[in-house]
Tab-separated table of C-alpha atoms in Angstrom:
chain	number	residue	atom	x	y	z
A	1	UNK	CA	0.000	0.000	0.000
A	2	UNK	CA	1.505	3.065	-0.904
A	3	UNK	CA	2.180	5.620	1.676
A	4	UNK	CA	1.797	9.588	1.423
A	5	UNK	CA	3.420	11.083	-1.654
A	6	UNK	CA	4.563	14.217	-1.787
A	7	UNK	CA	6.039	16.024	-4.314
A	8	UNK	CA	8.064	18.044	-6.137
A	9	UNK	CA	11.298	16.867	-2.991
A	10	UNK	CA	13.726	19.444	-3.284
A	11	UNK	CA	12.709	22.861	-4.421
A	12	UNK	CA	14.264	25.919	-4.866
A	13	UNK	CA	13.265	29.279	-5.922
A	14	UNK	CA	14.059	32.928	-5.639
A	15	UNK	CA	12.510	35.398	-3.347
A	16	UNK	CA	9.154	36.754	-4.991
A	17	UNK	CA	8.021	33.057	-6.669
A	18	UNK	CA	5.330	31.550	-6.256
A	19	UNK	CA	5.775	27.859	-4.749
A	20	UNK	CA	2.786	25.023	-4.457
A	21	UNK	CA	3.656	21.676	-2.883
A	22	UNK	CA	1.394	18.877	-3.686
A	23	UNK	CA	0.453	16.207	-1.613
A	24	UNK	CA	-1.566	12.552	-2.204
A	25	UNK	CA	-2.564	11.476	1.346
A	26	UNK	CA	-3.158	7.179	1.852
A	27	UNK	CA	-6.407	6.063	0.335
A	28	UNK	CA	-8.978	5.980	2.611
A	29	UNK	CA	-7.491	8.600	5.075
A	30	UNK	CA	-10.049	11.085	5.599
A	31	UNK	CA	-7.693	13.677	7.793
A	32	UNK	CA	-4.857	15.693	6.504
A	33	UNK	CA	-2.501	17.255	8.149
A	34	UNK	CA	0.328	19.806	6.325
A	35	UNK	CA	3.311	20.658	8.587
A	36	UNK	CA	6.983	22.904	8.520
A	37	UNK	CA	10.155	21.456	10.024
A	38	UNK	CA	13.301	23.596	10.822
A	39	UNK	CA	15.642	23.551	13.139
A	40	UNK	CA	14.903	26.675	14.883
A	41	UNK	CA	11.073	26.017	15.593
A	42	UNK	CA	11.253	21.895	15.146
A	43	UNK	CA	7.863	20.510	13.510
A	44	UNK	CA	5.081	22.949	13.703
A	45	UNK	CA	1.171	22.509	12.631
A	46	UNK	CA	0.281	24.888	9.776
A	47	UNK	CA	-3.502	23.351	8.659
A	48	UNK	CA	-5.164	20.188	8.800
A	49	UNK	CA	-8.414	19.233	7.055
A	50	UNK	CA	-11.037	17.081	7.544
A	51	UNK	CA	-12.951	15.434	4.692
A	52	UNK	CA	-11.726	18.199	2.315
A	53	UNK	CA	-12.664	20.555	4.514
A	54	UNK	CA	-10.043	22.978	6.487
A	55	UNK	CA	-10.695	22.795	9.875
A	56	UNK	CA	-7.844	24.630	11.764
A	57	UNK	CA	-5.208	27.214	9.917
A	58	UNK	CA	-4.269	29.002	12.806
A	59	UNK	CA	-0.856	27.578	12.695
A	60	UNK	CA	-0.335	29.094	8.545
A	61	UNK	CA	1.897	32.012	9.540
A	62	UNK	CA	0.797	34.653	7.287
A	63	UNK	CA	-1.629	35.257	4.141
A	64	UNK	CA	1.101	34.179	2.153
A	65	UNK	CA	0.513	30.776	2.864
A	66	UNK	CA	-2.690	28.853	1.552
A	67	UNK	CA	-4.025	25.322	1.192
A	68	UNK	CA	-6.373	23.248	-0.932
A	69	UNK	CA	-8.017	20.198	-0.572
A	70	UNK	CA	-10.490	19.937	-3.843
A	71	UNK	CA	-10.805	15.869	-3.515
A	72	UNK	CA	-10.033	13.327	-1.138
A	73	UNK	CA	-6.749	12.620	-3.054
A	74	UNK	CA	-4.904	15.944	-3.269
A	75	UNK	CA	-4.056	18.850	-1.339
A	76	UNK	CA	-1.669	21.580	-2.576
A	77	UNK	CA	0.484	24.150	-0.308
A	78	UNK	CA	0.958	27.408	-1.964
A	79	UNK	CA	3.482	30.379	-0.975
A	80	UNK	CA	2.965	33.522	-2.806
A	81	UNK	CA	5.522	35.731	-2.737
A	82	UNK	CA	7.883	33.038	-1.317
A	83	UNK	CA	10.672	34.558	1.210
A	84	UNK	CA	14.025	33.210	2.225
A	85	UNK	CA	12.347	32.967	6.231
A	86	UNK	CA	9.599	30.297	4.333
A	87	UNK	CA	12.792	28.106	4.250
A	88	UNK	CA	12.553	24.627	5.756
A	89	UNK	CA	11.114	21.089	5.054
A	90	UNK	CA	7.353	20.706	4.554
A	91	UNK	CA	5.601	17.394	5.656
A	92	UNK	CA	1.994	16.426	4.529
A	93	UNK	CA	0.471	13.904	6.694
A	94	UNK	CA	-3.149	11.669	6.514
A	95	UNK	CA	-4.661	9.814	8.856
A	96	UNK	CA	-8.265	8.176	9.480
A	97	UNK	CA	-10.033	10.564	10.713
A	98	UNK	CA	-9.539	12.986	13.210
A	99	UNK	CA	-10.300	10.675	16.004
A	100	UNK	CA	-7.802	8.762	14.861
A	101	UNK	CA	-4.849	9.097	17.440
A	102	UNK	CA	-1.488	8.014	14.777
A	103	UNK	CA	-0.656	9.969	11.691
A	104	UNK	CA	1.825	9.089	8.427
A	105	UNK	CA	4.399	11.579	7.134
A	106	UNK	CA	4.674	11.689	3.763
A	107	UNK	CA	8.393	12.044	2.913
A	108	UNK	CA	8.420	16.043	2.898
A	109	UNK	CA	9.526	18.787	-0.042
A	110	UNK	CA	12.634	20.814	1.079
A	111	UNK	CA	12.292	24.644	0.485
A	112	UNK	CA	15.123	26.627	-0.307
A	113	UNK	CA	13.835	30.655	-0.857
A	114	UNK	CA	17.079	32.554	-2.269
B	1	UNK	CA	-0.021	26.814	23.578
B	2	UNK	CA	0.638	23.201	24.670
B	3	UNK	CA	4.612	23.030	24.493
B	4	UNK	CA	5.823	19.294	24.904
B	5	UNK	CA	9.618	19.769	26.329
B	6	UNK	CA	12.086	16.528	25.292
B	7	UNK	CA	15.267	15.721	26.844
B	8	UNK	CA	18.027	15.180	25.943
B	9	UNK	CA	18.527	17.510	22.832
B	10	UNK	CA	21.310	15.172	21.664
B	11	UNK	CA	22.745	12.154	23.000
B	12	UNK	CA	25.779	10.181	21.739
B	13	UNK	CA	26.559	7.006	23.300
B	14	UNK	CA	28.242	3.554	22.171
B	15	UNK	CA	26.618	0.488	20.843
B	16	UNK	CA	24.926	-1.838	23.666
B	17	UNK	CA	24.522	0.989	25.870
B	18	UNK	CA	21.294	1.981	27.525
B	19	UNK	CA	19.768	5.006	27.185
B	20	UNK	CA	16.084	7.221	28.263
B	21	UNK	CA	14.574	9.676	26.859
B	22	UNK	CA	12.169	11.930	28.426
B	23	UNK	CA	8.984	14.239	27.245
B	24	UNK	CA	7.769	17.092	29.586
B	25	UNK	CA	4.503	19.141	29.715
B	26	UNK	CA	2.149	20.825	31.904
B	27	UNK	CA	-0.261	19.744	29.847
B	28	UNK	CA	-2.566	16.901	29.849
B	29	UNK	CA	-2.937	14.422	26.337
B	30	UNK	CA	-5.712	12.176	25.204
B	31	UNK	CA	-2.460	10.519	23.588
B	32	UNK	CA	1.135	10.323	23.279
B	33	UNK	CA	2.886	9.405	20.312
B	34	UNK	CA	6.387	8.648	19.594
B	35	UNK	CA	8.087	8.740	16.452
B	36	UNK	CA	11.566	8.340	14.708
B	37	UNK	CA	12.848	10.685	11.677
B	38	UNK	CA	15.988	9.644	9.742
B	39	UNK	CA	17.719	12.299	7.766
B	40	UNK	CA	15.086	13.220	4.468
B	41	UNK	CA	12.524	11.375	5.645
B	42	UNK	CA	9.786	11.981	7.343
B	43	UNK	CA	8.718	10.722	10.811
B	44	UNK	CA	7.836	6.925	11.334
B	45	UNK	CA	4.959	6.226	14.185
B	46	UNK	CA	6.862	3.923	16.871
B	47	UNK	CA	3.808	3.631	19.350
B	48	UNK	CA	0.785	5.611	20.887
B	49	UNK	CA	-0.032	5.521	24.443
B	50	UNK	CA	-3.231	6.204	25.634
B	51	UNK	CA	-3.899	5.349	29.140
B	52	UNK	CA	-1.888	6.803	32.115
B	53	UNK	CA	0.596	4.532	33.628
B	54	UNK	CA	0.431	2.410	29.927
B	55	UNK	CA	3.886	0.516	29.534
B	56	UNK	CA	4.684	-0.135	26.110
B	57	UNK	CA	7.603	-2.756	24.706
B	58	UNK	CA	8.636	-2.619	20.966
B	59	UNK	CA	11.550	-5.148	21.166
B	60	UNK	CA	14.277	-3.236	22.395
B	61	UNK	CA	12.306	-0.188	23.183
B	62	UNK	CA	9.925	0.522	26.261
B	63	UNK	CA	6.964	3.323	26.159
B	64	UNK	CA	6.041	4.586	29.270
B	65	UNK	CA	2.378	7.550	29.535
B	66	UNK	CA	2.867	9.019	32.886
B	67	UNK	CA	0.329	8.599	35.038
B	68	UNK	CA	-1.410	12.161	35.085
B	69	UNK	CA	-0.179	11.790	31.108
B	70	UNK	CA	1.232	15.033	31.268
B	71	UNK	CA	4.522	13.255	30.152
B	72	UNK	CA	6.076	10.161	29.028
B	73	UNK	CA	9.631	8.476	28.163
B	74	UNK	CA	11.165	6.122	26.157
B	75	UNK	CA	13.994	3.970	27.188
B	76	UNK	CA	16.201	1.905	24.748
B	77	UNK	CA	18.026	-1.487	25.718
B	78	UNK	CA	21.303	-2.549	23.950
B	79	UNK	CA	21.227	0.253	21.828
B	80	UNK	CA	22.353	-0.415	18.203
B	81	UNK	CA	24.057	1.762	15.071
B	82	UNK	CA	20.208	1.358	13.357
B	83	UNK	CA	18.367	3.282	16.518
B	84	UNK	CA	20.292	6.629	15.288
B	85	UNK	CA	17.693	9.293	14.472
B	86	UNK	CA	15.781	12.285	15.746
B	87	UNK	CA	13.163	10.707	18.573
B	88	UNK	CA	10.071	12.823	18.714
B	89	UNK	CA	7.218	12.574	21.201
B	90	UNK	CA	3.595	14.238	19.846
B	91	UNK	CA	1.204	14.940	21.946
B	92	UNK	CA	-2.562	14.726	21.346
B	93	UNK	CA	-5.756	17.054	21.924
B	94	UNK	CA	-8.288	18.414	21.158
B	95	UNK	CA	-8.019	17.067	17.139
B	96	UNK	CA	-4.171	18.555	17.192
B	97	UNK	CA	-0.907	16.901	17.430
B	98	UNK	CA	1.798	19.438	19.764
B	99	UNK	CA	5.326	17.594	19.095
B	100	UNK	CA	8.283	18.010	21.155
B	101	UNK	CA	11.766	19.571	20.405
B	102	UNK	CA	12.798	16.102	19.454
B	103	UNK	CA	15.621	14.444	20.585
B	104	UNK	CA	18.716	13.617	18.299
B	105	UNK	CA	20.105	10.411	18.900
B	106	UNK	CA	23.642	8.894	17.651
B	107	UNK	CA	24.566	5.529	18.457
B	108	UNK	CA	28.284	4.749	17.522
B	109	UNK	CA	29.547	1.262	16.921
């Protein structure tokens, strides 16, 4: 069964792009979960969802930062304009539902903003 | 903000050693979780522990949910080259997950 696929891996842009990270959570997961890893603030929350529908995005850190989830099978990320602070590995995650207690990481796109 | 505090940062020890580490709050969980990250990968579920006082045994590893679950550790027997990794506990509530600092292991041979 395959897990969560992310993609693109590695990206880097220059300061001003636009960036969208794409995500394909495990069939039958009904939660998503998108998260940012550094090494300053270690793995923080941005938005999660809930069959498609956003449920918490108090954790995106400014209006530069926006998510999708138009089907059950795909969610996208999008930073617009990207800055050299957005910077840092971002992790999708699914799980069952939200009462669902474990999560899977997908294997996470590294951002570099020059 | 429910901060989950882990300890050690970063540990270094020699194969077969023993080892604990530890995951503070003053908050209470539904859940604990503990995973393992190795370098560009994302994090791998070890275990969830749900009730307080739960033990936990994953061969060489042993979960422990404190018994207010406010915190929990993990201790490692015999540890080997293949434990290496970052060691992070999540905490659940409320619908969220609230991970810890993480805690960076290296086990030499």
């Amino acid at each position: 069964d395959a897990g969560v696929i992310q993609s693109p891996r590695h990206e880097v842009t220059e300061m001003g792009q636009e960036v969208t990270l794409r995500c394909k959570p495990i069939s039958g997961h009904n939660s998503l979960f998108w998260y940012r890893q550094t090494m300053m603030r270690g793995l923080e929350l941005l938005i999660y969802f809930n069959n498609n529908v956003p449920i918490d995005d108090s954790g995106m850190p400014e209006d530069r930062f926006s998510a999708k989830m138009p089907n059950a099978s795909f969610s996208t990320l999008k930073i617009q304009p990207s800055e050299p602070r957005d910077s840092a590995v971002y992790f999708c995650a699914s799980s069952l539902d939200l009462m669902s207690y474990e999560q899977y990481f997908g294997p996470g796109t590294r951002l570099t903003v020059t | 903000t429910q901060l989950l505090e882990q300890s050690p940062q970063f540990l270094s020890i020699q194969e077969g050693e023993n080892l604990t580490v530890y995951c503070n709050s003053s908050s209470v969980f539904s859940s604990l979780q503990w995973y393992r990250q190795e370098p560009g990968e994302g994090p791998v579920l070890l275990v969830t522990v749900v009730t307080g006082g739960e033990v936990k045994k994953l061969k060489r590893l042993t979960f422990q949910f404190g018994d207010a679950r406010k915190d929990s550790s993990l201790h490692i027997t015999a540890a080997q080259p293949g434990d290496t990794g970052l060691y992070l506990c999540a905490g659940y509530n409320f619908n969220k997950f609230y991970f810890g600092s993480g805690t960076k292991l290296n086990v030499k041979p």
